[in-house]
PDB file of C-alpha atoms in Angstrom:
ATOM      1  CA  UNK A  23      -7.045 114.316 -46.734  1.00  0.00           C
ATOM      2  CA  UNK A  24     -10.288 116.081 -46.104  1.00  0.00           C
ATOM      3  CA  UNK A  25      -9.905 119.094 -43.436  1.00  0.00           C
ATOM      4  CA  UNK A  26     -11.647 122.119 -42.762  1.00  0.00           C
ATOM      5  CA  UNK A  27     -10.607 125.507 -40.964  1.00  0.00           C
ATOM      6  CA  UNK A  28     -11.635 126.673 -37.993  1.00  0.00           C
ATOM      7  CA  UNK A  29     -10.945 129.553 -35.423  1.00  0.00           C
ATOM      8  CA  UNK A  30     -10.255 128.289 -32.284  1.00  0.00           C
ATOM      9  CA  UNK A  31      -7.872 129.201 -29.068  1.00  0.00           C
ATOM     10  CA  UNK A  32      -5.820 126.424 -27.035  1.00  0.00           C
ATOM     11  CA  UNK A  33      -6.671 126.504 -23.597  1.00  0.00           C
ATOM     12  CA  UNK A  34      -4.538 126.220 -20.058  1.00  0.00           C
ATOM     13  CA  UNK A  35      -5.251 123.684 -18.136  1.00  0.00           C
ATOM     14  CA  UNK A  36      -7.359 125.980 -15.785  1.00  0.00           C
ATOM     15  CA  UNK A  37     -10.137 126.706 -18.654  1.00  0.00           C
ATOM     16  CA  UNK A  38      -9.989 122.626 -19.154  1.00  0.00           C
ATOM     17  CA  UNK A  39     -10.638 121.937 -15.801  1.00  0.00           C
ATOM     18  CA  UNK A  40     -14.141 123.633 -16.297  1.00  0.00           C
ATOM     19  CA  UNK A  41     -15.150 122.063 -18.938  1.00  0.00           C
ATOM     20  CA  UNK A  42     -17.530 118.973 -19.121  1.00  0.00           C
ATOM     21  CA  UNK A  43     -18.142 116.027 -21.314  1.00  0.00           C
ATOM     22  CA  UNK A  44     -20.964 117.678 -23.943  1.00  0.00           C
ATOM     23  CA  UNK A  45     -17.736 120.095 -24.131  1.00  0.00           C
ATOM     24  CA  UNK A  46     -16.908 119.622 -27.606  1.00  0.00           C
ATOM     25  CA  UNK A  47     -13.134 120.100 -28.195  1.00  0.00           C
ATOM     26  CA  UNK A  48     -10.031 119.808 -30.669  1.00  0.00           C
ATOM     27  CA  UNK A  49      -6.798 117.648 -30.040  1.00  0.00           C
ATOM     28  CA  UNK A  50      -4.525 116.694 -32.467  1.00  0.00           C
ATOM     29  CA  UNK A  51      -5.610 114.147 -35.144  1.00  0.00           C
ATOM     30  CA  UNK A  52      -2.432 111.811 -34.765  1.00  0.00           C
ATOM     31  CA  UNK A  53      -3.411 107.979 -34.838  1.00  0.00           C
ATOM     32  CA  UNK A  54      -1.167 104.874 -34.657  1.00  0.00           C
ATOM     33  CA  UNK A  55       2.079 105.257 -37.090  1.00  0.00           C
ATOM     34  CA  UNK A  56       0.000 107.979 -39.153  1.00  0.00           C
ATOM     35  CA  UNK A  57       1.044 111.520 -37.352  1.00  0.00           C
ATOM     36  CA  UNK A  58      -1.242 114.221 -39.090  1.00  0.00           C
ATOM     37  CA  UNK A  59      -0.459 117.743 -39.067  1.00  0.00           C
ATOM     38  CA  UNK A  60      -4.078 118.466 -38.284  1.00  0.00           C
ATOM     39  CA  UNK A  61      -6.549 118.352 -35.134  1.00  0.00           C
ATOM     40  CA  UNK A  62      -9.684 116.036 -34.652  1.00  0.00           C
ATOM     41  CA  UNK A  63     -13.177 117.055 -32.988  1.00  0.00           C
ATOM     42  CA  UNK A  64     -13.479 115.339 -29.607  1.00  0.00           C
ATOM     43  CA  UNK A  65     -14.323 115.003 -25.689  1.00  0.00           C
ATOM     44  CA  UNK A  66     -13.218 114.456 -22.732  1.00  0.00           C
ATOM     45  CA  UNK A  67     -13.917 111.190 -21.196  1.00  0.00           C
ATOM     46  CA  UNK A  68     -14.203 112.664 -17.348  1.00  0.00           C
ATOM     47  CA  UNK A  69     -15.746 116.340 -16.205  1.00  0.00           C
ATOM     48  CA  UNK A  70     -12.056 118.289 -15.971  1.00  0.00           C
ATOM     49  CA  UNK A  71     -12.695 119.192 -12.744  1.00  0.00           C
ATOM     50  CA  UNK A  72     -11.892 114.934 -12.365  1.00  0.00           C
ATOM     51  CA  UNK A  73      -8.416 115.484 -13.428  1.00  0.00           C
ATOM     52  CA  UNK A  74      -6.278 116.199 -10.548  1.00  0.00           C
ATOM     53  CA  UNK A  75      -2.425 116.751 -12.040  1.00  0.00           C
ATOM     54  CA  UNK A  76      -1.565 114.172 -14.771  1.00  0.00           C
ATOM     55  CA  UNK A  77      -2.784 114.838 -17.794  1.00  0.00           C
ATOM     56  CA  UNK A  78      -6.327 114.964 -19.896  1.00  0.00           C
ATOM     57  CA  UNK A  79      -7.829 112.714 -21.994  1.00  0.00           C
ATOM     58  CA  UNK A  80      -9.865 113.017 -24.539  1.00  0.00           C
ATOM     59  CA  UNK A  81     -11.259 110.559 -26.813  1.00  0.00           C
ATOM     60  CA  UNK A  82     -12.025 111.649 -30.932  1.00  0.00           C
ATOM     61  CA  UNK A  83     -15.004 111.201 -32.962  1.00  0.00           C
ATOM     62  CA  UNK A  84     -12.675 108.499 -34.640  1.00  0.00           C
ATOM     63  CA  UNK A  85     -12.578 106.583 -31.566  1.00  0.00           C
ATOM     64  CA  UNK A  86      -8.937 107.313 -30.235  1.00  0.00           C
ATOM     65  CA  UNK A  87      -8.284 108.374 -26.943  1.00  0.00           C
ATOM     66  CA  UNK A  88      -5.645 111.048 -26.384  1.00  0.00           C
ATOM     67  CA  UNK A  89      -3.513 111.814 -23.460  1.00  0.00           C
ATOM     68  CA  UNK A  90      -2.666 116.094 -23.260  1.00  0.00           C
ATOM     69  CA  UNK A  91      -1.387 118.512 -20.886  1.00  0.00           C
ATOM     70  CA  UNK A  92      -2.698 121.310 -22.023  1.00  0.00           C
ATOM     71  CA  UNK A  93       0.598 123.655 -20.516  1.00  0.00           C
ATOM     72  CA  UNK A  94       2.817 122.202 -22.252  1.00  0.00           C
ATOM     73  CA  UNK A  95       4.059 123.798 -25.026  1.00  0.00           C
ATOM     74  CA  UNK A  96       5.579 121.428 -26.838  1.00  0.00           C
ATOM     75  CA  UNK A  97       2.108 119.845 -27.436  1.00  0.00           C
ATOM     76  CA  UNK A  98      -0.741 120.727 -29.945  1.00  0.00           C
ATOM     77  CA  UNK A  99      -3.066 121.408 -26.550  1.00  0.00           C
ATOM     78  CA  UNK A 100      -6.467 121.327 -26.599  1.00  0.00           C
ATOM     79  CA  UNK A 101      -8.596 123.914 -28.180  1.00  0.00           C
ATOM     80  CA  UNK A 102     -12.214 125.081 -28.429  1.00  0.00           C
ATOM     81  CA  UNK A 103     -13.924 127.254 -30.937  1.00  0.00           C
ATOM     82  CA  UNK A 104     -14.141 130.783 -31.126  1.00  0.00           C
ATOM     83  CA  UNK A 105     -14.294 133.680 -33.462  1.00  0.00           C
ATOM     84  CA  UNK A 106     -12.167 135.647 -31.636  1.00  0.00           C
ATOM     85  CA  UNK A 107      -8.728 132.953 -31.582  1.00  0.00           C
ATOM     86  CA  UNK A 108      -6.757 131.801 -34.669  1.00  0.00           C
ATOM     87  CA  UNK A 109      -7.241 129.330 -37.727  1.00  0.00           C
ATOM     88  CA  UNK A 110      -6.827 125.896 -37.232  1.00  0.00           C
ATOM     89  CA  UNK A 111      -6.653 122.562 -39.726  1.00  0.00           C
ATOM     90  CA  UNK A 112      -9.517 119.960 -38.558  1.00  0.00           C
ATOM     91  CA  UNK A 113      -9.694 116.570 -40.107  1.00  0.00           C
ATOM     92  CA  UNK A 114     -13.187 115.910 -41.657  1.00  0.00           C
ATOM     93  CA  UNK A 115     -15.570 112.947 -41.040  1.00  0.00           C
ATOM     94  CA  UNK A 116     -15.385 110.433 -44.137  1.00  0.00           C
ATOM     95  CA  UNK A 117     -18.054 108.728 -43.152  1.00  0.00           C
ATOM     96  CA  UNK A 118     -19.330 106.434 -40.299  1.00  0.00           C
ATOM     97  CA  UNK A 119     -18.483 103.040 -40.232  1.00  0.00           C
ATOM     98  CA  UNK A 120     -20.910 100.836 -38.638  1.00  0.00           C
ATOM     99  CA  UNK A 121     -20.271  97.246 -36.612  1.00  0.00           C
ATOM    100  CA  UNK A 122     -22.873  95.337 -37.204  1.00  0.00           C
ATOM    101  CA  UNK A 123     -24.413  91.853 -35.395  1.00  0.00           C
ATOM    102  CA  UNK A 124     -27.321  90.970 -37.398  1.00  0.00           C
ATOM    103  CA  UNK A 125     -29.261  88.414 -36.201  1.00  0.00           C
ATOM    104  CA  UNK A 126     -31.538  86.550 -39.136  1.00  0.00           C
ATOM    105  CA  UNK A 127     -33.950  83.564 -38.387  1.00  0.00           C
ATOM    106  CA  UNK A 128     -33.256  80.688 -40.017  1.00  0.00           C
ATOM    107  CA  UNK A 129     -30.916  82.815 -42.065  1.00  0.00           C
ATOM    108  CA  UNK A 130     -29.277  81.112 -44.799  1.00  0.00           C
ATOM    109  CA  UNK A 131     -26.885  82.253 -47.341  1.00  0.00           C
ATOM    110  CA  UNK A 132     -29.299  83.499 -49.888  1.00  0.00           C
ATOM    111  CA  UNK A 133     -30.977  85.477 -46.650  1.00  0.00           C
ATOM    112  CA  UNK A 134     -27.547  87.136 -46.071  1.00  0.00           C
ATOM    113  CA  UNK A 135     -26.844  88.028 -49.924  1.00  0.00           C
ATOM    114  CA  UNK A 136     -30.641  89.835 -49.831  1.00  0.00           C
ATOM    115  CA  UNK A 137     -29.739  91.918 -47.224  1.00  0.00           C
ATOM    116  CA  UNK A 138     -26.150  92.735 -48.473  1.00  0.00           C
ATOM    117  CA  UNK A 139     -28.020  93.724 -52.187  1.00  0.00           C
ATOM    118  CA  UNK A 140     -31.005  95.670 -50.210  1.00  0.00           C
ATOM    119  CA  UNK A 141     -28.051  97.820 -48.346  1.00  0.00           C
ATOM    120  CA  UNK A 142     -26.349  98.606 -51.388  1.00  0.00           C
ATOM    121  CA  UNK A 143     -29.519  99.559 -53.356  1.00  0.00           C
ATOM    122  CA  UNK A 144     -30.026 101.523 -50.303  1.00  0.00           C
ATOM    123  CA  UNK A 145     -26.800 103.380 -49.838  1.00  0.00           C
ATOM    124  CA  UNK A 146     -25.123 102.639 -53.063  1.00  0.00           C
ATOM    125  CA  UNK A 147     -23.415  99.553 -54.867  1.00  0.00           C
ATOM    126  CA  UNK A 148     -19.959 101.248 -53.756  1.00  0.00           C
ATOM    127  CA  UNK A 149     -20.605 102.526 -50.496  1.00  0.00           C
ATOM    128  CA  UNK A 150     -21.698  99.380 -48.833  1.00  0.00           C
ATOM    129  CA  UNK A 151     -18.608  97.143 -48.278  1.00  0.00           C
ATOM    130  CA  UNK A 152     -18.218  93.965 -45.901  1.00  0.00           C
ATOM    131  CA  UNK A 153     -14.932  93.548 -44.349  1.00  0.00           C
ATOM    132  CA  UNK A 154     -15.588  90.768 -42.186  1.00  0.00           C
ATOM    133  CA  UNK A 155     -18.290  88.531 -41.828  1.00  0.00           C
ATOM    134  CA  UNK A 156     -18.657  85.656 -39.354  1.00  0.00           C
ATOM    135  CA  UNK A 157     -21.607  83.025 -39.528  1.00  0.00           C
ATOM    136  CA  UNK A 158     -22.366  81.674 -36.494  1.00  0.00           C
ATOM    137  CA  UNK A 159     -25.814  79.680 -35.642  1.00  0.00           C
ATOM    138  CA  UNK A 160     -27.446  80.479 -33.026  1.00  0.00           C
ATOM    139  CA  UNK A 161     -28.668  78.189 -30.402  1.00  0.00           C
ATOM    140  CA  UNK A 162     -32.643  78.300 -29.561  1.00  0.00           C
ATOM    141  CA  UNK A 163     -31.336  79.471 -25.990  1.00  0.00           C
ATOM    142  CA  UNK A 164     -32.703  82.253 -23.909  1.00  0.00           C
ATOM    143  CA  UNK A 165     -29.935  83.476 -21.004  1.00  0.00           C
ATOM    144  CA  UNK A 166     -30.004  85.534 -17.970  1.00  0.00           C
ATOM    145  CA  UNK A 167     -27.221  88.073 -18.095  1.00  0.00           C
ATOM    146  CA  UNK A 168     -26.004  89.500 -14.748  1.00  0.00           C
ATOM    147  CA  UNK A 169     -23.179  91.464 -13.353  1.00  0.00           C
ATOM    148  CA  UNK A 170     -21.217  91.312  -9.490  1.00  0.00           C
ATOM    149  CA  UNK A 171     -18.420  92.747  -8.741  1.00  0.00           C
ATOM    150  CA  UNK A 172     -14.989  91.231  -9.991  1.00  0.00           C
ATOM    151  CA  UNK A 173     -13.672  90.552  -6.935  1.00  0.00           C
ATOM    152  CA  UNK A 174     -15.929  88.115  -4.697  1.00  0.00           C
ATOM    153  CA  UNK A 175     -17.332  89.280  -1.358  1.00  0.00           C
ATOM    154  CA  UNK A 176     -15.797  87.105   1.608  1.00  0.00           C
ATOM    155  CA  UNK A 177     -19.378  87.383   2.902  1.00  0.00           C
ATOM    156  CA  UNK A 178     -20.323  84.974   0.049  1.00  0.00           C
ATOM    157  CA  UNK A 179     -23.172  87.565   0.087  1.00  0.00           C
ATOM    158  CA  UNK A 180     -24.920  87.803  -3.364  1.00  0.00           C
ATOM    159  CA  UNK A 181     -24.268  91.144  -4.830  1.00  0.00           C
ATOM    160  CA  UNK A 182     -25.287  91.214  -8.583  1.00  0.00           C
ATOM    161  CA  UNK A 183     -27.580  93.440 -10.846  1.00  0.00           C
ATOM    162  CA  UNK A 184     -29.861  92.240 -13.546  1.00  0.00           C
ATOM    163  CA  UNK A 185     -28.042  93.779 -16.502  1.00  0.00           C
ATOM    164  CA  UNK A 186     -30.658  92.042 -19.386  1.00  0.00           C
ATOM    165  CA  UNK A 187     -32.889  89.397 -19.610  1.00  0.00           C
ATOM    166  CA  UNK A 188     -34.506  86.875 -22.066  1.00  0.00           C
ATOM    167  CA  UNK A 189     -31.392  87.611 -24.545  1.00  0.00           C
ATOM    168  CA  UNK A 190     -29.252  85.194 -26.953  1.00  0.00           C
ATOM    169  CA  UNK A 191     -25.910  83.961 -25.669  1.00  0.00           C
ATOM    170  CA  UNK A 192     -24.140  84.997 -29.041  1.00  0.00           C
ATOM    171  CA  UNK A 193     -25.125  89.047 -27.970  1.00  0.00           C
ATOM    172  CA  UNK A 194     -22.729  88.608 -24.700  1.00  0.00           C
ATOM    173  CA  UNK A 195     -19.343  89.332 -26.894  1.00  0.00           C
ATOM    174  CA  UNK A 196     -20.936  92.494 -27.705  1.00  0.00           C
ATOM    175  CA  UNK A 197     -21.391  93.929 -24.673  1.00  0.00           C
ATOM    176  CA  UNK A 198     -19.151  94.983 -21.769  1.00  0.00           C
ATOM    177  CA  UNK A 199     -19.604  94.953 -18.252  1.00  0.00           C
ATOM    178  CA  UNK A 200     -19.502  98.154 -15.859  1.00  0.00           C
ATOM    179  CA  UNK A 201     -16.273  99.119 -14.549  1.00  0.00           C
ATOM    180  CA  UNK A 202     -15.317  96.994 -11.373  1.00  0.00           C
ATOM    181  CA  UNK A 203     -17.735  94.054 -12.572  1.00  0.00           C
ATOM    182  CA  UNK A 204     -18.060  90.975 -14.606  1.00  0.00           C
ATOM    183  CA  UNK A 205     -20.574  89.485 -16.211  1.00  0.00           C
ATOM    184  CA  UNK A 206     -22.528  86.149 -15.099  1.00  0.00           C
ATOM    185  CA  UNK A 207     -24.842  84.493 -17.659  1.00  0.00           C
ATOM    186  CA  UNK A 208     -27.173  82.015 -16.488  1.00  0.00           C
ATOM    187  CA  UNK A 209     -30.051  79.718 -18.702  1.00  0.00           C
ATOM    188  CA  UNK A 210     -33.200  82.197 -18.418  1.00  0.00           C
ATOM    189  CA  UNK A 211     -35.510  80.724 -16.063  1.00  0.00           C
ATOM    190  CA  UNK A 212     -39.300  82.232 -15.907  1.00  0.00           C
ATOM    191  CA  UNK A 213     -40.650  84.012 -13.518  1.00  0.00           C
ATOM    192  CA  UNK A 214     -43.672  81.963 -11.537  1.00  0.00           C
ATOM    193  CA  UNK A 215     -45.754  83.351  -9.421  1.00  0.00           C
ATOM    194  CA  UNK A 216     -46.986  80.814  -7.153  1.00  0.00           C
ATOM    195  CA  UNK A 217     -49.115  83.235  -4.880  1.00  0.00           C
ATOM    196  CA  UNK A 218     -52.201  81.703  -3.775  1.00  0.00           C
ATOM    197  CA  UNK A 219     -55.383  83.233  -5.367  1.00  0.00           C
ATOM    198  CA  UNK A 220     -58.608  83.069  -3.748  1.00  0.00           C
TER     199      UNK A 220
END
């Protein structure tokens, strides 16, 4: 396990309160059935001043969202750097794992083995790894993708914003609507502008 010291100082939940999310933070590294003696660089996912009672959360640079009050002493707390507090242990960054979609025309299987052998001549033969990989054709369909709110207006009122346009059906299970709203997709229809011209 990779960690690294730093001085830091745990703060109450006052000094959280004031903080905002560029606010970068430590809370403790635990993840699912793993607990780590250690803490974890991350932010909060709200301004504190948001947080009324309950507690905090942060989320890590790993991606796991953590739940603190910061008074309680029989938690790790949340902690900021500074020269002036004590050592702490924080875990290191291994890397970054990326999710990829790629999208190839026409792609084929000798396509996909090109890129996989141009990535690891890029990055390294040992680096680059797949762990999944899902082949799926995609349709020669252009969609409309918009989003209203989840629960319908008794008005029957149309209430929806253009989230994208002129994109591929397969890209929809990669993105997620705004909070409150769902998504509507739609064939893409063009845009004609019948205004007379003299």
């Amino acid at each position: 396990m990779n960690t690294e010291k730093v001085t830091a100082r745990r703060l109450t939940a006052e000094q959280v309160a004031e903080l905002g999310l560029q606010d970068g933070i430590f809370v403790s590294a635990e993840m699912d059935d793993l607990p780590l003696d250690c803490f974890a660089p991350a932010f909060l996912t709200e301004p504190g001043k948001n947080f009324e009672g309950g507690s905090f959360v942060a989320r890590t640079i790993f991606g796991k969202e953590i739940h603190v009050l910061p008074d309680n002493a029989e938690e790790r707390g949340i902690w900021v750097a500074d020269k002036t507090g004590e050592e702490i242990e924080v875990l290191r960054s291994a890397g970054v794992l990326l999710n990829l979609a790629l999208f190839v025309p026409d792609g084929g299987a000798a396509s996909l083995d090109s890129l996989y052998a141009a990535a690891r001549d890029a990055f390294g033969a040992g680096i680059v790894q797949r762990w999944s990989e899902e082949t799926v054709a995609v349709p020669d369909v252009k969609i409309d993708l918009y989003e209203e709110p989840a629960r319908g207006r008794k008005n029957g009122a149309q209430n929806r914003d253009r989230r994208a346009l002129d994109i591929y059906p397969t890209r929809v299970r990669f993105l997620e609507p705004s909070e409150g709203w769902k998504f509507v997709v739609e064939p893409h229809k063009e845009v004609v502008d019948d205004t007379p011209t003299i």
